[in-house]
Amino acid sequence: MLCSSRYVFVLVIALVLSSCMGEVNKQIRLRASTISVPSTNPEHSLDQPLQIGSSGSGKKLYLLTLEDAGDMSTKDRIEAIIGHPLTSYIPDDTFTIFSTPAAAKSLQAIPHVVSIIPFLPQWKLASIAASTDGTTLYGLVFEEASVDISDLVTRCNAMLQQHNLSSTATEAGSSKLSVSVPVGENSRAVAELLSAIEEITWVEVKPKVHILNTSSAARGFNFGF
């Protein structure tokens, strides 16, 4: 009887250890936050509604975490479903993807996929003060989304007007928006609106250029960053 009890005890411990060893936990190390996955947070549910910038495509930004980011067979299978290459890497073993909700849910059934969660707006924001002094914001666009920047500018300006704001968006390259926030408008509030656009991955204040050597500048050379 005693041997039988010991056997059951050892078997239970073995099952618990086996279960623990099979569970893969990862950290997604974003610029503005670190998220542990898999997650049971309701905000990380795939049933979250589309944000402002869906452009009628029905697609969203997601964070897809794999057991191993170098697993080419798994990556090939995922790329065939979402329609774009996995090139936007985030430690640990995570990629940003642009996908329909239905396709995103189907990825959960693929072996070696640890987690897939929505890329929430609050994770796209730099530390931007609630200032009314006037500034310029940059919104970085997810390149694999194949976004028409001129269309995105139009949608962004329509959104700003809907919120009775005078801030104005313009193109700033093939994968960037520039938003001029006038004096009197809250730059943080404008940044939060930008972060809710699905195709945008990061919002920051435009870096200021500093002249490092005034004597060189006087001779026509500007060394700044």
Short mmCIF file of C-alpha atoms in Angstrom, two decimals:
data_model
loop_
_atom_site.label_atom_id
_atom_site.label_comp_id
_atom_site.label_asym_id
_atom_site.label_seq_id
_atom_site.Cartn_x
_atom_site.Cartn_y
_atom_site.Cartn_z
CA MET A 1 0.00 0.00 0.00
CA LEU A 2 2.84 2.34 0.90
CA CYS A 3 4.65 1.58 -2.35
CA SER A 4 1.45 2.25 -4.27
CA SER A 5 1.05 5.66 -2.58
CA ARG A 6 4.65 6.56 -3.37
CA TYR A 7 4.14 5.54 -6.98
CA VAL A 8 1.05 7.78 -7.30
CA PHE A 9 2.92 10.68 -5.69
CA VAL A 10 5.88 10.33 -8.08
CA LEU A 11 3.50 10.07 -11.06
CA VAL A 12 1.69 13.30 -10.05
CA ILE A 13 4.97 15.18 -9.66
CA ALA A 14 6.14 13.93 -13.05
CA LEU A 15 2.92 15.10 -14.71
CA VAL A 16 3.17 18.54 -13.10
CA LEU A 17 6.79 18.93 -14.19
CA SER A 18 5.94 17.78 -17.69
CA SER A 19 3.15 20.34 -17.90
CA CYS A 20 5.41 23.14 -16.68
CA MET A 21 8.17 22.22 -19.12
CA GLY A 22 5.70 22.28 -22.00
CA GLU A 23 4.51 25.80 -21.28
CA VAL A 24 6.46 28.49 -23.18
CA ASN A 25 6.53 32.00 -21.73
CA LYS A 26 7.97 34.99 -23.57
CA GLN A 27 8.48 38.72 -23.10
CA ILE A 28 7.55 41.17 -25.87
CA ARG A 29 9.97 44.09 -25.42
CA LEU A 30 8.33 47.09 -27.08
CA ARG A 31 9.74 50.62 -26.92
CA ALA A 32 6.98 51.78 -24.59
CA SER A 33 6.21 48.60 -22.65
CA THR A 34 7.10 44.96 -21.94
CA ILE A 35 4.31 42.37 -22.20
CA SER A 36 4.36 38.81 -20.92
CA VAL A 37 2.75 36.17 -23.15
CA PRO A 38 0.71 34.03 -23.25
CA SER A 39 -1.66 36.50 -21.61
CA THR A 40 -5.09 36.18 -20.01
CA ASN A 41 -5.65 39.95 -20.00
CA PRO A 42 -9.06 40.67 -21.64
CA GLU A 43 -7.50 43.66 -23.44
CA HIS A 44 -5.29 41.21 -25.33
CA SER A 45 -8.25 39.29 -26.74
CA LEU A 46 -8.45 38.88 -30.51
CA ASP A 47 -12.06 40.08 -30.33
CA GLN A 48 -10.99 43.72 -29.90
CA PRO A 49 -12.79 46.05 -32.38
CA LEU A 50 -11.01 47.64 -35.33
CA GLN A 51 -9.46 51.05 -34.69
CA ILE A 52 -9.85 54.25 -36.70
CA GLY A 53 -7.44 53.51 -39.53
CA SER A 54 -8.69 50.20 -40.88
CA SER A 55 -9.23 51.80 -44.34
CA GLY A 56 -12.04 49.35 -45.05
CA SER A 57 -9.50 46.54 -45.41
CA GLY A 58 -10.72 44.87 -42.24
CA LYS A 59 -7.10 44.39 -41.12
CA LYS A 60 -5.40 45.08 -37.80
CA LEU A 61 -1.90 45.15 -36.37
CA TYR A 62 -1.00 42.15 -34.20
CA LEU A 63 2.01 40.97 -32.22
CA LEU A 64 2.80 37.36 -33.13
CA THR A 65 5.17 35.44 -30.82
CA LEU A 66 6.83 32.17 -31.84
CA GLU A 67 8.77 29.60 -29.85
CA ASP A 68 11.70 30.31 -32.15
CA ALA A 69 11.91 33.30 -34.50
CA GLY A 70 14.30 31.32 -36.72
CA ASP A 71 11.79 28.51 -37.39
CA MET A 72 11.56 28.95 -41.16
CA SER A 73 8.90 26.29 -41.80
CA THR A 74 6.53 27.91 -39.29
CA LYS A 75 7.27 31.38 -40.67
CA ASP A 76 6.61 30.23 -44.25
CA ARG A 77 3.25 28.81 -43.20
CA ILE A 78 2.29 32.07 -41.43
CA GLU A 79 3.42 34.28 -44.33
CA ALA A 80 1.23 32.28 -46.72
CA ILE A 81 -1.79 33.06 -44.53
CA ILE A 82 -1.19 36.77 -43.81
CA GLY A 83 0.19 37.69 -47.24
CA HIS A 84 3.36 39.52 -46.23
CA PRO A 85 6.86 38.56 -45.00
CA LEU A 86 7.72 38.44 -41.29
CA THR A 87 10.35 41.18 -41.26
CA SER A 88 9.32 43.48 -38.38
CA TYR A 89 11.07 41.73 -35.48
CA ILE A 90 10.66 42.54 -31.77
CA PRO A 91 12.52 40.69 -28.97
CA ASP A 92 11.73 38.02 -27.84
CA ASP A 93 10.78 35.97 -30.91
CA THR A 94 7.94 38.33 -31.89
CA PHE A 95 6.86 39.88 -35.20
CA THR A 96 4.43 42.68 -36.02
CA ILE A 97 1.87 41.52 -38.59
CA PHE A 98 -1.03 43.17 -40.46
CA SER A 99 -3.89 40.71 -40.79
CA THR A 100 -7.64 40.22 -40.81
CA PRO A 101 -9.06 39.07 -37.46
CA ALA A 102 -10.12 35.76 -39.01
CA ALA A 103 -6.61 35.02 -40.30
CA ALA A 104 -5.10 36.07 -36.97
CA LYS A 105 -7.32 33.62 -35.09
CA SER A 106 -6.37 30.82 -37.47
CA LEU A 107 -2.69 31.33 -36.58
CA GLN A 108 -3.40 30.19 -33.01
CA ALA A 109 -3.77 26.61 -34.23
CA ILE A 110 -0.31 26.51 -35.83
CA PRO A 111 2.26 24.54 -33.80
CA HIS A 112 5.07 26.62 -32.25
CA VAL A 113 2.94 29.80 -32.14
CA VAL A 114 3.11 31.00 -28.53
CA SER A 115 0.76 33.96 -28.72
CA ILE A 116 -0.98 36.46 -30.95
CA ILE A 117 -2.41 39.66 -29.46
CA PRO A 118 -3.62 43.02 -30.84
CA PHE A 119 -1.02 45.81 -31.06
CA LEU A 120 -2.77 48.19 -28.65
CA PRO A 121 -2.61 51.99 -29.16
CA GLN A 122 -0.99 52.68 -25.77
CA TRP A 123 2.02 50.58 -26.82
CA LYS A 124 2.66 52.88 -29.79
CA LEU A 125 3.25 56.10 -27.83
CA ALA A 126 6.52 57.71 -26.89
CA SER A 127 6.62 59.78 -23.71
CA ILE A 128 4.77 62.86 -25.00
CA ALA A 129 3.81 65.63 -22.59
CA ALA A 130 0.30 67.11 -22.55
CA SER A 131 1.69 70.41 -23.83
CA THR A 132 -0.15 73.19 -25.67
CA ASP A 133 3.02 74.96 -26.84
CA GLY A 134 2.78 73.64 -30.39
CA THR A 135 4.92 70.87 -31.86
CA THR A 136 5.29 68.40 -34.73
CA LEU A 137 4.54 64.70 -34.33
CA TYR A 138 5.75 61.80 -36.44
CA GLY A 139 3.61 58.72 -37.01
CA LEU A 140 5.59 55.72 -38.31
CA VAL A 141 3.61 53.50 -40.68
CA PHE A 142 3.90 49.70 -40.87
CA GLU A 143 5.57 49.19 -44.25
CA GLU A 144 4.28 45.65 -44.84
CA ALA A 145 0.72 46.99 -44.73
CA SER A 146 1.31 48.47 -48.23
CA VAL A 147 -0.49 51.64 -47.22
CA ASP A 148 -1.21 54.48 -49.65
CA ILE A 149 0.31 57.31 -47.60
CA SER A 150 -1.74 60.01 -49.35
CA ASP A 151 -4.92 58.10 -48.46
CA LEU A 152 -3.72 57.71 -44.88
CA VAL A 153 -3.06 61.47 -44.67
CA THR A 154 -6.60 62.14 -45.91
CA ARG A 155 -8.09 59.79 -43.31
CA CYS A 156 -5.94 61.26 -40.57
CA ASN A 157 -6.99 64.83 -41.37
CA ALA A 158 -10.65 63.79 -41.50
CA MET A 159 -10.23 62.21 -38.06
CA LEU A 160 -8.62 65.38 -36.66
CA GLN A 161 -11.45 67.51 -38.06
CA GLN A 162 -14.04 65.18 -36.51
CA HIS A 163 -12.46 65.97 -33.12
CA ASN A 164 -12.59 69.72 -33.88
CA LEU A 165 -8.79 69.97 -34.03
CA SER A 166 -6.74 72.29 -36.24
CA SER A 167 -3.73 69.93 -36.30
CA THR A 168 -2.77 68.96 -39.86
CA ALA A 169 -1.20 65.78 -41.22
CA THR A 170 1.11 65.70 -44.24
CA GLU A 171 3.31 63.08 -45.90
CA ALA A 172 6.84 62.75 -44.53
CA GLY A 173 8.20 59.95 -46.71
CA SER A 174 7.00 56.54 -47.84
CA SER A 175 6.37 55.27 -44.30
CA LYS A 176 5.85 58.31 -42.13
CA LEU A 177 3.23 60.97 -41.35
CA SER A 178 4.04 64.41 -40.01
CA VAL A 179 1.37 66.14 -37.91
CA SER A 180 1.69 69.82 -37.09
CA VAL A 181 0.07 70.58 -33.72
CA PRO A 182 -0.60 74.33 -33.35
CA VAL A 183 -0.23 76.34 -30.16
CA GLY A 184 -3.28 75.82 -27.96
CA GLU A 185 -3.93 72.18 -28.88
CA ASN A 186 -2.93 69.30 -26.62
CA SER A 187 -0.09 67.40 -28.31
CA ARG A 188 -0.64 64.32 -26.13
CA ALA A 189 -4.31 64.13 -27.13
CA VAL A 190 -3.37 64.38 -30.82
CA ALA A 191 -0.72 61.67 -30.36
CA GLU A 192 -3.29 59.35 -28.77
CA LEU A 193 -5.58 59.79 -31.78
CA LEU A 194 -2.70 58.93 -34.13
CA SER A 195 -1.84 55.81 -32.13
CA ALA A 196 -5.39 54.50 -32.67
CA ILE A 197 -4.81 54.32 -36.44
CA GLU A 198 -4.20 50.65 -37.19
CA GLU A 199 -1.40 51.14 -39.71
CA ILE A 200 0.68 53.30 -37.38
CA THR A 201 3.23 51.51 -35.18
CA TRP A 202 4.86 54.41 -33.31
CA VAL A 203 4.14 58.08 -32.49
CA GLU A 204 6.83 60.48 -31.32
CA VAL A 205 7.70 64.17 -31.20
CA LYS A 206 9.80 65.27 -34.17
CA PRO A 207 13.42 65.49 -32.97
CA LYS A 208 14.82 69.00 -32.82
CA VAL A 209 17.98 69.86 -34.74
CA HIS A 210 20.80 71.24 -32.57
CA ILE A 211 23.77 73.12 -33.97
CA LEU A 212 26.84 71.65 -32.29
CA ASN A 213 29.51 73.94 -33.72
CA THR A 214 28.48 77.55 -34.31
CA SER A 215 31.85 78.52 -35.85
CA SER A 216 31.47 75.78 -38.44
CA ALA A 217 27.88 76.86 -39.06
CA ALA A 218 29.09 80.37 -39.78
CA ARG A 219 31.28 78.93 -42.57
CA GLY A 220 28.29 77.11 -44.05
CA PHE A 221 28.62 73.72 -42.31
CA ASN A 222 25.85 72.49 -40.05
CA PHE A 223 26.61 69.52 -37.81
CA GLY A 224 23.38 68.60 -36.02
CA PHE A 225 21.09 65.75 -35.13
#
